[in-house]
Amino acid sequence: MNPKIEKLEKDIEKTTAKIAELQKKVRDMQTQKTELENADYVATCRSFKLTPAQLAEFLKTRHLPQETEDEYED
């Protein structure tokens, strides 16, 4: 086979492996970010020193912004 083709095949394999590795790294970082955000939310909720029932009632009485379809468009 043409040496240039063989080199390109090896480069493609190497690049594909690197992409997969980086995609996994991004997924792991996204998971870590979500866990940190969740910990922040829990800490904030606990700072109110409410019982779970009181917190649920508090959240029910707050008007949250309505989501629009525009928020989901790419």
PDB file of N, CA and C in Angstrom:
ATOM      1  N   MET A   1       0.841  -1.175   0.000  1.00  0.00           N
ATOM      2  CA  MET A   1       0.000   0.000   0.000  1.00  0.00           C
ATOM      3  C   MET A   1       0.887   1.239   0.000  1.00  0.00           C
ATOM      4  N   ASN A   2       0.340   2.289  -0.499  1.00  0.00           N
ATOM      5  CA  ASN A   2       1.039   3.566  -0.569  1.00  0.00           C
ATOM      6  C   ASN A   2       1.405   4.017   0.851  1.00  0.00           C
ATOM      7  N   PRO A   3       2.677   4.360   1.072  1.00  0.00           N
ATOM      8  CA  PRO A   3       3.113   4.787   2.409  1.00  0.00           C
ATOM      9  C   PRO A   3       2.362   6.017   2.925  1.00  0.00           C
ATOM     10  N   LYS A   4       1.968   6.899   2.028  1.00  0.00           N
ATOM     11  CA  LYS A   4       1.228   8.090   2.444  1.00  0.00           C
ATOM     12  C   LYS A   4      -0.146   7.698   2.989  1.00  0.00           C
ATOM     13  N   ILE A   5      -0.762   6.716   2.354  1.00  0.00           N
ATOM     14  CA  ILE A   5      -2.072   6.237   2.814  1.00  0.00           C
ATOM     15  C   ILE A   5      -1.930   5.581   4.176  1.00  0.00           C
ATOM     16  N   GLU A   6      -0.901   4.758   4.358  1.00  0.00           N
ATOM     17  CA  GLU A   6      -0.663   4.095   5.638  1.00  0.00           C
ATOM     18  C   GLU A   6      -0.444   5.130   6.743  1.00  0.00           C
ATOM     19  N   LYS A   7       0.330   6.175   6.427  1.00  0.00           N
ATOM     20  CA  LYS A   7       0.581   7.218   7.415  1.00  0.00           C
ATOM     21  C   LYS A   7      -0.720   7.929   7.779  1.00  0.00           C
ATOM     22  N   LEU A   8      -1.520   8.239   6.768  1.00  0.00           N
ATOM     23  CA  LEU A   8      -2.792   8.899   7.036  1.00  0.00           C
ATOM     24  C   LEU A   8      -3.716   8.010   7.869  1.00  0.00           C
ATOM     25  N   GLU A   9      -3.739   6.719   7.590  1.00  0.00           N
ATOM     26  CA  GLU A   9      -4.568   5.793   8.375  1.00  0.00           C
ATOM     27  C   GLU A   9      -4.138   5.791   9.842  1.00  0.00           C
ATOM     28  N   LYS A  10      -2.838   5.766  10.075  1.00  0.00           N
ATOM     29  CA  LYS A  10      -2.327   5.802  11.445  1.00  0.00           C
ATOM     30  C   LYS A  10      -2.682   7.121  12.128  1.00  0.00           C
ATOM     31  N   ASP A  11      -2.541   8.211  11.378  1.00  0.00           N
ATOM     32  CA  ASP A  11      -2.896   9.521  11.937  1.00  0.00           C
ATOM     33  C   ASP A  11      -4.387   9.597  12.258  1.00  0.00           C
ATOM     34  N   ILE A  12      -5.209   9.032  11.396  1.00  0.00           N
ATOM     35  CA  ILE A  12      -6.656   9.021  11.627  1.00  0.00           C
ATOM     36  C   ILE A  12      -6.974   8.226  12.887  1.00  0.00           C
ATOM     37  N   GLU A  13      -6.380   7.063  13.036  1.00  0.00           N
ATOM     38  CA  GLU A  13      -6.605   6.232  14.219  1.00  0.00           C
ATOM     39  C   GLU A  13      -6.162   6.972  15.487  1.00  0.00           C
ATOM     40  N   LYS A  14      -4.999   7.592  15.418  1.00  0.00           N
ATOM     41  CA  LYS A  14      -4.466   8.317  16.571  1.00  0.00           C
ATOM     42  C   LYS A  14      -5.376   9.492  16.935  1.00  0.00           C
ATOM     43  N   THR A  15      -5.811  10.241  15.933  1.00  0.00           N
ATOM     44  CA  THR A  15      -6.675  11.390  16.167  1.00  0.00           C
ATOM     45  C   THR A  15      -8.033  10.958  16.703  1.00  0.00           C
ATOM     46  N   THR A  16      -8.582   9.881  16.158  1.00  0.00           N
ATOM     47  CA  THR A  16      -9.865   9.360  16.621  1.00  0.00           C
ATOM     48  C   THR A  16      -9.773   8.934  18.081  1.00  0.00           C
ATOM     49  N   ALA A  17      -8.692   8.295  18.452  1.00  0.00           N
ATOM     50  CA  ALA A  17      -8.493   7.888  19.845  1.00  0.00           C
ATOM     51  C   ALA A  17      -8.380   9.117  20.748  1.00  0.00           C
ATOM     52  N   LYS A  18      -7.670  10.130  20.294  1.00  0.00           N
ATOM     53  CA  LYS A  18      -7.507  11.357  21.081  1.00  0.00           C
ATOM     54  C   LYS A  18      -8.859  12.058  21.263  1.00  0.00           C
ATOM     55  N   ILE A  19      -9.664  12.087  20.207  1.00  0.00           N
ATOM     56  CA  ILE A  19     -10.994  12.698  20.287  1.00  0.00           C
ATOM     57  C   ILE A  19     -11.845  11.971  21.322  1.00  0.00           C
ATOM     58  N   ALA A  20     -11.827  10.641  21.292  1.00  0.00           N
ATOM     59  CA  ALA A  20     -12.602   9.861  22.258  1.00  0.00           C
ATOM     60  C   ALA A  20     -12.138  10.150  23.681  1.00  0.00           C
ATOM     61  N   GLU A  21     -10.837  10.251  23.857  1.00  0.00           N
ATOM     62  CA  GLU A  21     -10.271  10.559  25.180  1.00  0.00           C
ATOM     63  C   GLU A  21     -10.727  11.942  25.655  1.00  0.00           C
ATOM     64  N   LEU A  22     -10.700  12.925  24.756  1.00  0.00           N
ATOM     65  CA  LEU A  22     -11.102  14.278  25.123  1.00  0.00           C
ATOM     66  C   LEU A  22     -12.606  14.365  25.384  1.00  0.00           C
ATOM     67  N   GLN A  23     -13.406  13.607  24.620  1.00  0.00           N
ATOM     68  CA  GLN A  23     -14.845  13.593  24.861  1.00  0.00           C
ATOM     69  C   GLN A  23     -15.154  13.021  26.243  1.00  0.00           C
ATOM     70  N   LYS A  24     -14.441  11.985  26.635  1.00  0.00           N
ATOM     71  CA  LYS A  24     -14.624  11.405  27.968  1.00  0.00           C
ATOM     72  C   LYS A  24     -14.226  12.417  29.032  1.00  0.00           C
ATOM     73  N   LYS A  25     -13.137  13.139  28.782  1.00  0.00           N
ATOM     74  CA  LYS A  25     -12.685  14.140  29.732  1.00  0.00           C
ATOM     75  C   LYS A  25     -13.735  15.238  29.900  1.00  0.00           C
ATOM     76  N   VAL A  26     -14.340  15.665  28.793  1.00  0.00           N
ATOM     77  CA  VAL A  26     -15.375  16.696  28.856  1.00  0.00           C
ATOM     78  C   VAL A  26     -16.580  16.185  29.639  1.00  0.00           C
ATOM     79  N   ARG A  27     -16.999  14.937  29.398  1.00  0.00           N
ATOM     80  CA  ARG A  27     -18.133  14.362  30.137  1.00  0.00           C
ATOM     81  C   ARG A  27     -17.828  14.314  31.631  1.00  0.00           C
ATOM     82  N   ASP A  28     -16.611  13.919  31.972  1.00  0.00           N
ATOM     83  CA  ASP A  28     -16.213  13.864  33.383  1.00  0.00           C
ATOM     84  C   ASP A  28     -16.230  15.262  34.017  1.00  0.00           C
ATOM     85  N   MET A  29     -15.747  16.253  33.282  1.00  0.00           N
ATOM     86  CA  MET A  29     -15.736  17.616  33.812  1.00  0.00           C
ATOM     87  C   MET A  29     -17.160  18.151  33.961  1.00  0.00           C
ATOM     88  N   GLN A  30     -18.047  17.810  33.019  1.00  0.00           N
ATOM     89  CA  GLN A  30     -19.443  18.232  33.127  1.00  0.00           C
ATOM     90  C   GLN A  30     -20.104  17.600  34.351  1.00  0.00           C
ATOM     91  N   THR A  31     -19.781  16.340  34.615  1.00  0.00           N
ATOM     92  CA  THR A  31     -20.314  15.659  35.790  1.00  0.00           C
ATOM     93  C   THR A  31     -19.816  16.338  37.063  1.00  0.00           C
ATOM     94  N   GLN A  32     -18.535  16.657  37.110  1.00  0.00           N
ATOM     95  CA  GLN A  32     -17.968  17.338  38.274  1.00  0.00           C
ATOM     96  C   GLN A  32     -18.626  18.699  38.481  1.00  0.00           C
ATOM     97  N   LYS A  33     -18.855  19.425  37.388  1.00  0.00           N
ATOM     98  CA  LYS A  33     -19.493  20.740  37.473  1.00  0.00           C
ATOM     99  C   LYS A  33     -20.898  20.603  38.045  1.00  0.00           C
ATOM    100  N   THR A  34     -21.654  19.637  37.547  1.00  0.00           N
ATOM    101  CA  THR A  34     -23.012  19.412  38.042  1.00  0.00           C
ATOM    102  C   THR A  34     -23.005  19.073  39.522  1.00  0.00           C
ATOM    103  N   GLU A  35     -22.070  18.223  39.942  1.00  0.00           N
ATOM    104  CA  GLU A  35     -21.976  17.859  41.359  1.00  0.00           C
ATOM    105  C   GLU A  35     -21.655  19.075  42.226  1.00  0.00           C
ATOM    106  N   LEU A  36     -20.769  19.939  41.755  1.00  0.00           N
ATOM    107  CA  LEU A  36     -20.434  21.155  42.509  1.00  0.00           C
ATOM    108  C   LEU A  36     -21.622  22.109  42.565  1.00  0.00           C
ATOM    109  N   GLU A  37     -22.339  22.236  41.451  1.00  0.00           N
ATOM    110  CA  GLU A  37     -23.528  23.091  41.442  1.00  0.00           C
ATOM    111  C   GLU A  37     -24.572  22.548  42.419  1.00  0.00           C
ATOM    112  N   ASN A  38     -24.778  21.238  42.401  1.00  0.00           N
ATOM    113  CA  ASN A  38     -25.747  20.627  43.314  1.00  0.00           C
ATOM    114  C   ASN A  38     -25.346  20.861  44.773  1.00  0.00           C
ATOM    115  N   ALA A  39     -24.066  20.756  45.056  1.00  0.00           N
ATOM    116  CA  ALA A  39     -23.592  20.995  46.423  1.00  0.00           C
ATOM    117  C   ALA A  39     -23.859  22.445  46.824  1.00  0.00           C
ATOM    118  N   ASP A  40     -23.669  23.371  45.884  1.00  0.00           N
ATOM    119  CA  ASP A  40     -23.967  24.780  46.164  1.00  0.00           C
ATOM    120  C   ASP A  40     -25.449  24.980  46.455  1.00  0.00           C
ATOM    121  N   TYR A  41     -26.309  24.336  45.658  1.00  0.00           N
ATOM    122  CA  TYR A  41     -27.750  24.461  45.868  1.00  0.00           C
ATOM    123  C   TYR A  41     -28.148  23.925  47.245  1.00  0.00           C
ATOM    124  N   VAL A  42     -27.582  22.786  47.599  1.00  0.00           N
ATOM    125  CA  VAL A  42     -27.897  22.193  48.905  1.00  0.00           C
ATOM    126  C   VAL A  42     -27.431  23.118  50.027  1.00  0.00           C
ATOM    127  N   ALA A  43     -26.233  23.655  49.890  1.00  0.00           N
ATOM    128  CA  ALA A  43     -25.710  24.563  50.916  1.00  0.00           C
ATOM    129  C   ALA A  43     -26.592  25.799  51.045  1.00  0.00           C
ATOM    130  N   THR A  44     -27.034  26.319  49.921  1.00  0.00           N
ATOM    131  CA  THR A  44     -27.919  27.489  49.947  1.00  0.00           C
ATOM    132  C   THR A  44     -29.227  27.149  50.640  1.00  0.00           C
ATOM    133  N   CYS A  45     -29.815  26.019  50.293  1.00  0.00           N
ATOM    134  CA  CYS A  45     -31.075  25.599  50.921  1.00  0.00           C
ATOM    135  C   CYS A  45     -30.895  25.410  52.420  1.00  0.00           C
ATOM    136  N   ARG A  46     -29.802  24.797  52.809  1.00  0.00           N
ATOM    137  CA  ARG A  46     -29.558  24.564  54.237  1.00  0.00           C
ATOM    138  C   ARG A  46     -29.338  25.874  54.994  1.00  0.00           C
ATOM    139  N   SER A  47     -28.838  26.879  54.301  1.00  0.00           N
ATOM    140  CA  SER A  47     -28.589  28.167  54.967  1.00  0.00           C
ATOM    141  C   SER A  47     -29.890  28.831  55.414  1.00  0.00           C
ATOM    142  N   PHE A  48     -31.012  28.450  54.802  1.00  0.00           N
ATOM    143  CA  PHE A  48     -32.307  28.995  55.207  1.00  0.00           C
ATOM    144  C   PHE A  48     -32.802  28.367  56.510  1.00  0.00           C
ATOM    145  N   LYS A  49     -32.197  27.238  56.888  1.00  0.00           N
ATOM    146  CA  LYS A  49     -32.549  26.531  58.129  1.00  0.00           C
ATOM    147  C   LYS A  49     -34.041  26.221  58.197  1.00  0.00           C
ATOM    148  N   LEU A  50     -34.552  25.674  57.093  1.00  0.00           N
ATOM    149  CA  LEU A  50     -35.948  25.279  57.011  1.00  0.00           C
ATOM    150  C   LEU A  50     -36.058  23.764  57.068  1.00  0.00           C
ATOM    151  N   THR A  51     -37.183  23.292  57.554  1.00  0.00           N
ATOM    152  CA  THR A  51     -37.437  21.853  57.482  1.00  0.00           C
ATOM    153  C   THR A  51     -37.740  21.524  56.022  1.00  0.00           C
ATOM    154  N   PRO A  52     -37.651  20.256  55.642  1.00  0.00           N
ATOM    155  CA  PRO A  52     -38.000  19.905  54.255  1.00  0.00           C
ATOM    156  C   PRO A  52     -39.409  20.364  53.872  1.00  0.00           C
ATOM    157  N   ALA A  53     -40.356  20.251  54.792  1.00  0.00           N
ATOM    158  CA  ALA A  53     -41.728  20.683  54.507  1.00  0.00           C
ATOM    159  C   ALA A  53     -41.782  22.201  54.305  1.00  0.00           C
ATOM    160  N   GLN A  54     -41.070  22.941  55.140  1.00  0.00           N
ATOM    161  CA  GLN A  54     -41.045  24.393  55.006  1.00  0.00           C
ATOM    162  C   GLN A  54     -40.379  24.813  53.689  1.00  0.00           C
ATOM    163  N   LEU A  55     -39.320  24.112  53.326  1.00  0.00           N
ATOM    164  CA  LEU A  55     -38.634  24.416  52.074  1.00  0.00           C
ATOM    165  C   LEU A  55     -39.553  24.144  50.886  1.00  0.00           C
ATOM    166  N   ALA A  56     -40.260  23.026  50.922  1.00  0.00           N
ATOM    167  CA  ALA A  56     -41.193  22.697  49.838  1.00  0.00           C
ATOM    168  C   ALA A  56     -42.266  23.768  49.720  1.00  0.00           C
ATOM    169  N   GLU A  57     -42.806  24.205  50.831  1.00  0.00           N
ATOM    170  CA  GLU A  57     -43.834  25.247  50.818  1.00  0.00           C
ATOM    171  C   GLU A  57     -43.254  26.564  50.293  1.00  0.00           C
ATOM    172  N   PHE A  58     -42.053  26.883  50.725  1.00  0.00           N
ATOM    173  CA  PHE A  58     -41.378  28.102  50.256  1.00  0.00           C
ATOM    174  C   PHE A  58     -41.227  28.074  48.734  1.00  0.00           C
ATOM    175  N   LEU A  59     -40.791  26.941  48.203  1.00  0.00           N
ATOM    176  CA  LEU A  59     -40.585  26.827  46.761  1.00  0.00           C
ATOM    177  C   LEU A  59     -41.906  26.879  45.998  1.00  0.00           C
ATOM    178  N   LYS A  60     -42.961  26.342  46.575  1.00  0.00           N
ATOM    179  CA  LYS A  60     -44.274  26.378  45.924  1.00  0.00           C
ATOM    180  C   LYS A  60     -44.799  27.802  45.800  1.00  0.00           C
ATOM    181  N   THR A  61     -44.478  28.652  46.759  1.00  0.00           N
ATOM    182  CA  THR A  61     -45.024  30.009  46.769  1.00  0.00           C
ATOM    183  C   THR A  61     -44.244  30.970  45.885  1.00  0.00           C
ATOM    184  N   ARG A  62     -43.101  30.557  45.386  1.00  0.00           N
ATOM    185  CA  ARG A  62     -42.292  31.418  44.530  1.00  0.00           C
ATOM    186  C   ARG A  62     -42.690  31.198  43.083  1.00  0.00           C
ATOM    187  N   HIS A  63     -42.751  32.295  42.347  1.00  0.00           N
ATOM    188  CA  HIS A  63     -43.063  32.212  40.923  1.00  0.00           C
ATOM    189  C   HIS A  63     -41.741  32.145  40.162  1.00  0.00           C
ATOM    190  N   LEU A  64     -41.535  31.026  39.525  1.00  0.00           N
ATOM    191  CA  LEU A  64     -40.313  30.839  38.760  1.00  0.00           C
ATOM    192  C   LEU A  64     -40.525  31.368  37.349  1.00  0.00           C
ATOM    193  N   PRO A  65     -39.475  31.853  36.715  1.00  0.00           N
ATOM    194  CA  PRO A  65     -39.624  32.346  35.347  1.00  0.00           C
ATOM    195  C   PRO A  65     -40.120  31.231  34.425  1.00  0.00           C
ATOM    196  N   GLN A  66     -40.990  31.587  33.528  1.00  0.00           N
ATOM    197  CA  GLN A  66     -41.511  30.610  32.575  1.00  0.00           C
ATOM    198  C   GLN A  66     -40.454  30.322  31.526  1.00  0.00           C
ATOM    199  N   GLU A  67     -40.307  29.041  31.205  1.00  0.00           N
ATOM    200  CA  GLU A  67     -39.365  28.652  30.166  1.00  0.00           C
ATOM    201  C   GLU A  67     -40.026  28.872  28.818  1.00  0.00           C
ATOM    202  N   THR A  68     -39.232  29.315  27.867  1.00  0.00           N
ATOM    203  CA  THR A  68     -39.753  29.503  26.522  1.00  0.00           C
ATOM    204  C   THR A  68     -39.094  28.512  25.590  1.00  0.00           C
ATOM    205  N   GLU A  69     -39.712  28.331  24.445  1.00  0.00           N
ATOM    206  CA  GLU A  69     -39.144  27.393  23.468  1.00  0.00           C
ATOM    207  C   GLU A  69     -37.803  27.902  22.960  1.00  0.00           C
ATOM    208  N   ASP A  70     -37.614  29.229  22.966  1.00  0.00           N
ATOM    209  CA  ASP A  70     -36.350  29.803  22.491  1.00  0.00           C
ATOM    210  C   ASP A  70     -35.167  29.295  23.290  1.00  0.00           C
ATOM    211  N   GLU A  71     -35.365  28.962  24.559  1.00  0.00           N
ATOM    212  CA  GLU A  71     -34.277  28.493  25.405  1.00  0.00           C
ATOM    213  C   GLU A  71     -33.754  27.136  24.950  1.00  0.00           C
ATOM    214  N   TYR A  72     -34.568  26.404  24.205  1.00  0.00           N
ATOM    215  CA  TYR A  72     -34.187  25.054  23.810  1.00  0.00           C
ATOM    216  C   TYR A  72     -33.699  24.984  22.378  1.00  0.00           C
ATOM    217  N   GLU A  73     -33.739  26.086  21.666  1.00  0.00           N
ATOM    218  CA  GLU A  73     -33.280  26.070  20.278  1.00  0.00           C
ATOM    219  C   GLU A  73     -31.777  26.136  20.235  1.00  0.00           C
ATOM    220  N   ASP A  74     -31.211  25.453  19.261  1.00  0.00           N
ATOM    221  CA  ASP A  74     -29.751  25.460  19.075  1.00  0.00           C
ATOM    222  C   ASP A  74     -29.354  26.496  18.061  1.00  0.00           C
TER     223      ASP A  74
END
